[in-house]
Coordinates of C-alpha atoms in Angstrom, one line a residue:
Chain B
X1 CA 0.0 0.0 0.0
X2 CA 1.6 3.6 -0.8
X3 CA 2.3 5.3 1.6
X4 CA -0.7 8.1 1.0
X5 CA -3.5 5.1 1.2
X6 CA -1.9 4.2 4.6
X7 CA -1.9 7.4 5.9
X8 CA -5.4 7.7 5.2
X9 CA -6.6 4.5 6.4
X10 CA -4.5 5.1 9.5
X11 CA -6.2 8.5 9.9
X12 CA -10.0 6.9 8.9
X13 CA -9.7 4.1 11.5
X14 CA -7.7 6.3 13.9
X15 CA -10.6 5.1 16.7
X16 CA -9.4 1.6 16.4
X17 CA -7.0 -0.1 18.2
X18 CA -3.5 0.2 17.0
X19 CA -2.9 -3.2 15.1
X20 CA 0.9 -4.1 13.9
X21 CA 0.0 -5.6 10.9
X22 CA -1.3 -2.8 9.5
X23 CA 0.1 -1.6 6.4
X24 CA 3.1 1.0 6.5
X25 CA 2.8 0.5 10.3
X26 CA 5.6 -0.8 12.1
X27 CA 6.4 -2.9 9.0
X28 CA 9.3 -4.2 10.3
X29 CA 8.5 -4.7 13.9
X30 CA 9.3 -8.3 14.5
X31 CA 7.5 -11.8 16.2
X32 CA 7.7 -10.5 19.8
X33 CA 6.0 -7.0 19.2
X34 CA 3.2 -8.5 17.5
X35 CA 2.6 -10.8 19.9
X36 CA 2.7 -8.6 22.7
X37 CA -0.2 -6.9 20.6
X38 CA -2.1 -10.2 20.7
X39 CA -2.1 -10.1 24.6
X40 CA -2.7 -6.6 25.1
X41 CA -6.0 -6.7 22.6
X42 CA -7.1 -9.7 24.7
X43 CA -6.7 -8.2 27.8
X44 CA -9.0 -5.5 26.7
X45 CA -11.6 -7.7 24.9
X46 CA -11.7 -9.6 27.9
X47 CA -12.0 -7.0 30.1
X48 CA -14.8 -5.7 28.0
X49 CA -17.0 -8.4 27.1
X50 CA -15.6 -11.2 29.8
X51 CA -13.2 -13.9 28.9
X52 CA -16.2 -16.5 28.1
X53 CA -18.1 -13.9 25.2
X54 CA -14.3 -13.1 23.9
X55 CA -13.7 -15.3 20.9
X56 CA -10.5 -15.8 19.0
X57 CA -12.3 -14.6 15.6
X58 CA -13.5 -11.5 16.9
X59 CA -9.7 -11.1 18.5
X60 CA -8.4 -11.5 14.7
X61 CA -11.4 -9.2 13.6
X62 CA -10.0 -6.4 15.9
X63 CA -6.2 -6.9 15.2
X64 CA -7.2 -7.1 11.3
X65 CA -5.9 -10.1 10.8
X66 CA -7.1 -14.1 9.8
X67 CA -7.2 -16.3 12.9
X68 CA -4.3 -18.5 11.5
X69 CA -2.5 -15.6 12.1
X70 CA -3.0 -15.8 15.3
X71 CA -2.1 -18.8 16.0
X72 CA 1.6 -17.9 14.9
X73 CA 1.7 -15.8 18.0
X74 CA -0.3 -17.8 21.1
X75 CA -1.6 -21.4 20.6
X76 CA -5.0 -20.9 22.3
X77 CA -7.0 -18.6 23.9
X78 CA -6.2 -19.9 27.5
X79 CA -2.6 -19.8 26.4
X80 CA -3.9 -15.8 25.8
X81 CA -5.4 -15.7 29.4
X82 CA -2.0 -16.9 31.4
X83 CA 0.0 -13.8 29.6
X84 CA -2.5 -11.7 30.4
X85 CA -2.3 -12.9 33.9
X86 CA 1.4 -12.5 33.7
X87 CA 1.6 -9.4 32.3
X88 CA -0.7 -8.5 35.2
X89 CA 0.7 -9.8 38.0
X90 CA 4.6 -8.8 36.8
X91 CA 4.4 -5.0 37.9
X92 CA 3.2 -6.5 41.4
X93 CA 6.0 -8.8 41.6
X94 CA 8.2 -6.0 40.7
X95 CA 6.9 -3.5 42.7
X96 CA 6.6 -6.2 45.8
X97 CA 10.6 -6.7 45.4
X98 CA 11.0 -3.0 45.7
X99 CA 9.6 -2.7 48.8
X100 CA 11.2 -5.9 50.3
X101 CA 14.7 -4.0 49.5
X102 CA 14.0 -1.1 50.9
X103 CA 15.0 0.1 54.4
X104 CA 12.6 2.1 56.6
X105 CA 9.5 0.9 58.6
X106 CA 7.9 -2.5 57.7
X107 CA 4.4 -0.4 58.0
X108 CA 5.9 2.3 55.0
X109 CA 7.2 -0.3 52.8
X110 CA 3.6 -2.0 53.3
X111 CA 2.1 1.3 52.2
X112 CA 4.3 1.9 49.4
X113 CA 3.2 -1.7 47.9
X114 CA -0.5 -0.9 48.7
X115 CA 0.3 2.1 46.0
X116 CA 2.2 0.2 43.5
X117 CA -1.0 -2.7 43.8
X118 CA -3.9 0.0 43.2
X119 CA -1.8 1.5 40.0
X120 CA -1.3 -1.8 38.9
X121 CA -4.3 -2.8 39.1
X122 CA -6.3 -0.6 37.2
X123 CA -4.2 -1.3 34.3
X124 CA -4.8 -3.4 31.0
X125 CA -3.8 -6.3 32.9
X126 CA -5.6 -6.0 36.0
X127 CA -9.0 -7.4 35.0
X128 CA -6.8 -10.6 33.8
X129 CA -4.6 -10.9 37.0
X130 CA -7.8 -10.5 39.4
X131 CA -9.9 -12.6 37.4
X132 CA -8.2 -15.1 35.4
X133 CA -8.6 -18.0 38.3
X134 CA -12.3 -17.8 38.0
X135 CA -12.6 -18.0 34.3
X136 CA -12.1 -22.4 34.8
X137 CA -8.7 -23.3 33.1
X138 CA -7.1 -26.3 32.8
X139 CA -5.9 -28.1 35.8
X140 CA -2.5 -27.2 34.7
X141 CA -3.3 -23.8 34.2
X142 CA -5.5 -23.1 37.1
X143 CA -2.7 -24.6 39.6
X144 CA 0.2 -22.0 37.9
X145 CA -2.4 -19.0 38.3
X146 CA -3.0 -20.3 42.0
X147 CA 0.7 -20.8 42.7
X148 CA 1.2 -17.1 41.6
X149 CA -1.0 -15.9 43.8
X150 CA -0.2 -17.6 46.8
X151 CA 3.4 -16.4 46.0
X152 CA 2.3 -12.5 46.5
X153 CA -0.2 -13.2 49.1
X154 CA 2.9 -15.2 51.3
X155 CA 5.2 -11.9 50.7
X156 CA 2.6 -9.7 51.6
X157 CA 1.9 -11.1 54.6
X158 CA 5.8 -11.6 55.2
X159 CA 6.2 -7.3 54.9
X160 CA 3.4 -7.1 57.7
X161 CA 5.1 -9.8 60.0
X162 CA 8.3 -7.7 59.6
X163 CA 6.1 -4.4 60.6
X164 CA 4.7 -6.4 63.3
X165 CA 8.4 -7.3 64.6
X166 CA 10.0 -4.0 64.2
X167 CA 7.4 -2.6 66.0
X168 CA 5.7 -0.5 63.2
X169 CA 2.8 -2.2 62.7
X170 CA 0.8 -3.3 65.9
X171 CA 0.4 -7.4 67.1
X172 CA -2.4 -8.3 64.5
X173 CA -3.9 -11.6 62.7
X174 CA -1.5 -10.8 60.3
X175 CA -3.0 -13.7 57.6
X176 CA -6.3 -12.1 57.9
X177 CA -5.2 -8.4 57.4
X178 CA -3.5 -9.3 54.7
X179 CA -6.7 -11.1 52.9
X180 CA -8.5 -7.1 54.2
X181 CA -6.1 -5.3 52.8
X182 CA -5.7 -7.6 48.6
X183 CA -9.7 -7.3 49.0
X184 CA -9.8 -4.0 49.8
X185 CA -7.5 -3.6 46.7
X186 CA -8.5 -5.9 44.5
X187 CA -12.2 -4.8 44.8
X188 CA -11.3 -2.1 42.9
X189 CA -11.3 -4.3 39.7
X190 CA -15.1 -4.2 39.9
X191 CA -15.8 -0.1 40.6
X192 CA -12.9 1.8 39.8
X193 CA -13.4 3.6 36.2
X194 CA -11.2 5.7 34.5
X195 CA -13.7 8.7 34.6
X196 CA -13.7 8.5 38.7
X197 CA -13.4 11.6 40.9
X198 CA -10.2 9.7 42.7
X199 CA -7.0 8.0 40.5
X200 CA -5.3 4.9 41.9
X201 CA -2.8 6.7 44.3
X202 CA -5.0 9.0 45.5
X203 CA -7.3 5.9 46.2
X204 CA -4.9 4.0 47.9
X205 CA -4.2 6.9 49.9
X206 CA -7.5 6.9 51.3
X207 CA -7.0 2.5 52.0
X208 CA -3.5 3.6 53.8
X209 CA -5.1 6.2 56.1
X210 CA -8.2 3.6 56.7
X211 CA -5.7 0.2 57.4
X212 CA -3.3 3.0 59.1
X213 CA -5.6 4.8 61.9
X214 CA -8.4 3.0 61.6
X215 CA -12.2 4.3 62.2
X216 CA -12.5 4.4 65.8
X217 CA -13.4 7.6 67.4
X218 CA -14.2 9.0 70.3
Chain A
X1 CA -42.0 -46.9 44.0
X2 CA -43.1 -49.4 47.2
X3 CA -42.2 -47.7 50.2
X4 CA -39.4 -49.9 50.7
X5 CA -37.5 -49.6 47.7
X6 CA -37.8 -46.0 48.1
X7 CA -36.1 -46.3 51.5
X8 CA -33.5 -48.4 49.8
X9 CA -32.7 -45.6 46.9
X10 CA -32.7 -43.0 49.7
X11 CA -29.9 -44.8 51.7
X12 CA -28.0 -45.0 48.6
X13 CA -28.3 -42.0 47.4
X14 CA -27.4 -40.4 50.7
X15 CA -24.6 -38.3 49.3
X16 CA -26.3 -37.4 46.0
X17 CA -28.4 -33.5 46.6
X18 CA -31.8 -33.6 48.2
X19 CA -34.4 -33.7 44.9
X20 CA -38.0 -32.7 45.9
X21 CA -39.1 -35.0 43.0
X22 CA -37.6 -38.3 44.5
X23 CA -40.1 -40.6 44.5
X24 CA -42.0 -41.3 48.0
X25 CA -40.2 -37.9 49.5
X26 CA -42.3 -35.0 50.3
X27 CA -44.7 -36.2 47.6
X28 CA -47.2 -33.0 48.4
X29 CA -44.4 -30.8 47.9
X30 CA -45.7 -27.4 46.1
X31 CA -44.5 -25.7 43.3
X32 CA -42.3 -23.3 45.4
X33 CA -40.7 -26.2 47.3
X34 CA -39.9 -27.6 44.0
X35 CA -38.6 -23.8 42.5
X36 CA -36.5 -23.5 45.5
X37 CA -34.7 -26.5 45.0
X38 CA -34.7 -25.9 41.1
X39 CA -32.8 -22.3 42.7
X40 CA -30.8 -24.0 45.7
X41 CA -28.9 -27.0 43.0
X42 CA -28.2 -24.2 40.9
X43 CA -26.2 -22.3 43.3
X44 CA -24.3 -25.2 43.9
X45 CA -23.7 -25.8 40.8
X46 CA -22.5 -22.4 39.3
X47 CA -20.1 -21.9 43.1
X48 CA -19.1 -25.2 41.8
X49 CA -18.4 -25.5 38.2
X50 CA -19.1 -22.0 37.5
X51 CA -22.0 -20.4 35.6
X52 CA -20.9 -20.6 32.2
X53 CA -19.6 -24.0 32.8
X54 CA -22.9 -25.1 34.1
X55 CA -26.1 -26.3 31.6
X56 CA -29.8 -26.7 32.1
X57 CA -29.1 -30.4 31.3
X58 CA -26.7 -30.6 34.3
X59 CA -28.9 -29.0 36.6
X60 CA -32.2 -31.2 35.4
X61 CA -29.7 -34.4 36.1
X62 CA -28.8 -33.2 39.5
X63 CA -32.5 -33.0 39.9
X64 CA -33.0 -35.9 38.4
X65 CA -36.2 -34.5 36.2
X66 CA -36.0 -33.8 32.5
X67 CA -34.9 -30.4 31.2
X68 CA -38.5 -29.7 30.5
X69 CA -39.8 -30.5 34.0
X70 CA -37.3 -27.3 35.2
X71 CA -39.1 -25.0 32.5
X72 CA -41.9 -25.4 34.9
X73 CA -40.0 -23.9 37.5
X74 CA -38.1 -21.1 35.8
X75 CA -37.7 -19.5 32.1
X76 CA -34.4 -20.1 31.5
X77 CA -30.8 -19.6 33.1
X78 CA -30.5 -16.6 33.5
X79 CA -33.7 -15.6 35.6
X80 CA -32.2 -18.9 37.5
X81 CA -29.4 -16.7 38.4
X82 CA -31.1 -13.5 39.0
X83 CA -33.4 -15.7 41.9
X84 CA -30.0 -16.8 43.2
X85 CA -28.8 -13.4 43.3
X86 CA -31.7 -12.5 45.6
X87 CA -31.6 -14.9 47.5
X88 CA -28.3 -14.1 48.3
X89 CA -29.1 -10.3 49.1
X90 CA -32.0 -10.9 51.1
X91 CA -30.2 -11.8 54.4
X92 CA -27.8 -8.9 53.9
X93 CA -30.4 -6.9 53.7
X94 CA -32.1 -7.6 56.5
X95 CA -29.1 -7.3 58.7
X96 CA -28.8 -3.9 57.1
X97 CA -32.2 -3.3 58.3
X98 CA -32.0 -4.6 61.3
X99 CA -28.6 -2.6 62.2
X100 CA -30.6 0.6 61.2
X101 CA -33.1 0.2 63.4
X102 CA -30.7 -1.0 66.0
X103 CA -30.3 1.8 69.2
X104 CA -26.5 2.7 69.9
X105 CA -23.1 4.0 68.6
X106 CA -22.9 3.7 64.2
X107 CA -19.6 2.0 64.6
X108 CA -21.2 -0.7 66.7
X109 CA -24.2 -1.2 64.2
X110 CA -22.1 -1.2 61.5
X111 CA -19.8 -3.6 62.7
X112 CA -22.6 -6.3 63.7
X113 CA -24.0 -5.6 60.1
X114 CA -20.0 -7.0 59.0
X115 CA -20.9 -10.0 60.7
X116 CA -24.2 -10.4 59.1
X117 CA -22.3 -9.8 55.6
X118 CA -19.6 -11.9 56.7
X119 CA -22.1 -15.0 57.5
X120 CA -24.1 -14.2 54.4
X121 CA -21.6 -14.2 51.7
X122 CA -20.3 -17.7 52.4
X123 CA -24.2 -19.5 52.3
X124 CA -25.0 -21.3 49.3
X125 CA -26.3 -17.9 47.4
X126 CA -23.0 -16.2 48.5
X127 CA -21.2 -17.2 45.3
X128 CA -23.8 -15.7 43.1
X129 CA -24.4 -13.0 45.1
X130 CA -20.7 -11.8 44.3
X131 CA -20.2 -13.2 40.8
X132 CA -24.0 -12.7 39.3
X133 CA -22.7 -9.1 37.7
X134 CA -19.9 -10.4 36.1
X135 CA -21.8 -13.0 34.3
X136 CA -22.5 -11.0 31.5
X137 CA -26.7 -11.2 32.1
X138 CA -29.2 -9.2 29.5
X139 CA -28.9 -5.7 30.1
X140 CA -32.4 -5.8 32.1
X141 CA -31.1 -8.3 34.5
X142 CA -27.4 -6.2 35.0
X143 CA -29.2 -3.0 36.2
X144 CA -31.8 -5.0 38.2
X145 CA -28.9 -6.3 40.1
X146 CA -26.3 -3.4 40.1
X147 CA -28.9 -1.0 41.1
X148 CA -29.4 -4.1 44.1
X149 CA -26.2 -4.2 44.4
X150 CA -26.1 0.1 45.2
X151 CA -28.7 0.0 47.5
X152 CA -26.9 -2.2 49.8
X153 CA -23.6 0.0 49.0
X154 CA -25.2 3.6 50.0
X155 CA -26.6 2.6 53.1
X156 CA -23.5 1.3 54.1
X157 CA -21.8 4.0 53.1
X158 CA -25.0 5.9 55.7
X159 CA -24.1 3.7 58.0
X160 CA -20.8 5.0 58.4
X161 CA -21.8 8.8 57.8
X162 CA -24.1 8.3 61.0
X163 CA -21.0 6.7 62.8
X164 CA -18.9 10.0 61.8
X165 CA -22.0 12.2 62.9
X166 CA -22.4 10.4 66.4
X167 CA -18.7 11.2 66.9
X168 CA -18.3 6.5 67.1
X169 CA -16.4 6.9 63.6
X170 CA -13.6 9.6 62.9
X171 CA -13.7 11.4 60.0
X172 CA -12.6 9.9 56.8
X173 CA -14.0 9.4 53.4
X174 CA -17.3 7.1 53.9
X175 CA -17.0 5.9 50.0
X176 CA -13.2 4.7 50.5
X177 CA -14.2 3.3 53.5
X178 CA -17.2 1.8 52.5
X179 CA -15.4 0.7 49.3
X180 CA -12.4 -0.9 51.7
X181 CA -14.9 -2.9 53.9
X182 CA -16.9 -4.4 51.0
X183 CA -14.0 -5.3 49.3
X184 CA -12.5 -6.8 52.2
X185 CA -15.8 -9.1 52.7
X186 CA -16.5 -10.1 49.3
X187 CA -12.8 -11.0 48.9
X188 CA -13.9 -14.0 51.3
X189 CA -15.8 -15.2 48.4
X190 CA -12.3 -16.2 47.0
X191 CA -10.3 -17.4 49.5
X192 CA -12.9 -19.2 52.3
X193 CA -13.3 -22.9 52.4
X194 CA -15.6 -24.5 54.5
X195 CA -13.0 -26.4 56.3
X196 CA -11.3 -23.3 57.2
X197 CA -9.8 -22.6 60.3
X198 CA -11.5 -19.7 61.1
X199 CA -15.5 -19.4 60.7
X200 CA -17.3 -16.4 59.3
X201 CA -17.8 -15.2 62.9
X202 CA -13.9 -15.2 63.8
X203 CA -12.9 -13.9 60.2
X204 CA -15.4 -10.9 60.9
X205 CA -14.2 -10.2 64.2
X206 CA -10.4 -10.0 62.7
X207 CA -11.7 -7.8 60.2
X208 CA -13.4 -5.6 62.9
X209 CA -10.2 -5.1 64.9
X210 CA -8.1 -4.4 61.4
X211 CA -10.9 -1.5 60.3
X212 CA -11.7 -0.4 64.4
X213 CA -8.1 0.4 65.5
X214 CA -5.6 0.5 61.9
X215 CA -2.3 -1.2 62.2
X216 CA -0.4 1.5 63.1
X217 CA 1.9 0.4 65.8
X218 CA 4.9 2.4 67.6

């Protein structure tokens, strides 16, 4: 296509999610950048319309491309689901080991991951990473989604036994405050919008000064 | 069926779900005995397996009736679901009520009503109760249950504005807050097991000294 018609189809479908097989786009971008476009516009469709009404054909239909194609990139759709979930949980991960490094009160470090969690989560991924377990994978699947999990709920609840002993954080059930605080967090999968009055951080500043000072008064 | 051999099935059976149909058992049932239990298998079935993974024919077998003997009963899944749904709010709200009409400090009533949610959401209904939204129901049957679903949010969220009036709740932002404690409870949804070592009671009690006196330590 000359570069004129792609300029203009670019401009016509300008509404439409970016697609890197589109002509004069990217033309050279290579296996790994397409694929990562695969997951991205399936984390979105299946944020939007659930992971069960998300077909492969209308995932083609919406990257522009035949479903064969798609199959050079991810070999099913569950396949689809557990990079989405990856892609999800990564920034977690990532921003869990940040706050494990750090020095400073166990209770600050907890806060600072409550932050990274509520960014995180309102992300493209975040509908996959909160919701991926539900959508019934295969056994194998299911068990390395659960696995995950567990693995950031155990470090969570490591950074509040380290407030709890140096001193920061007061003697708690510190299994079930850390189940408060991920559903306190990961709740916001189901109302946060992009449109609200309040963005991630200054929502989880609002969780911190709850889970901080809690609602006792006089 | 002679008496007898209905006995004998019975025993057998034992493990197998109560059916209002089986022969020689509760043979003047009514019609809303038999809906109920049409409603009751069903939430099994979708905490179980999931709603999408569940069919009409599966239910009807668990029933052991024919798939036509359920459309007596109910229209079709969905409307199975949306009964579910209800009947999964209806004790939640009635511990609402009950905590509004209650005499005493907000904080107090609203943490018995955390209690009533807490026993609530892990019934049989509770699973629906938390997942019906998500199911992606006709658009009739979404705003029938999120506008359900509001009701219950805004007069918790009341709840904790009379707690902040009556001086029993600091000041803090009641959407947050109300936001925080839902998300906390419906978490349970995804992490209780029956077999757990805590029960509903003890899990909302932990929950009540996490949100009553924060974790700040020293």
């Amino acid at each position: 296509m000359p570069a004129q018609a792609a300029r203009t189809r670019s401009r016509k479908e300008s509404s439409a999610p970016a697609s890197p097989w589109e002509a004069g786009r990217k033309r050279g971008a290579g296996h790994a950048l397409k694929r990562d476009a695969v997951i991205l516009a399936a984390a979105r469709a299946f944020r939007q319309r659930g992971y069960h009404n998300t077909s492969l054909d209308d995932l083609a239909a919406s990257l522009k491309v035949t479903k064969p194609t798609l199959y050079l990139y991810v070999p099913n759709k569950e396949a689809i689901l557990f990079e989405c979930f990856k892609a999800g949980i990564a920034p977690i991960e990532a921003t869990l080991t940040e706050c494990e490094k750090a020095t400073g009160p166990a209770r600050e470090r907890l806060f600072a991951f409550i932050r990274g969690y509520a960014a995180a989560i309102v992300g493209d991924f975040g509908w996959c990473m909160l919701r991926a377990e539900d959508q019934h994978l295969g056994t194998a699947m299911g068990r390395k989604i659960k696995l995950l999990k567990a693995g950031i709920d155990k470090r969570m609840r490591a950074l509040i036994e380290a407030g709890v002993a140096d001193g920061s954080i007061r003697e708690c059930d510190t299994r079930m405050t850390a189940f408060a605080l991920a559903g306190a967090l990961n709740w916001m999968g189901h109302w946060y919008r992009e449109d609200a009055t309040l963005n991630p951080q200054e929502i989880a500043d609002r969780f911190i000064d709850v889970f901080n000072r809690g609602l006792r008064g006089k």
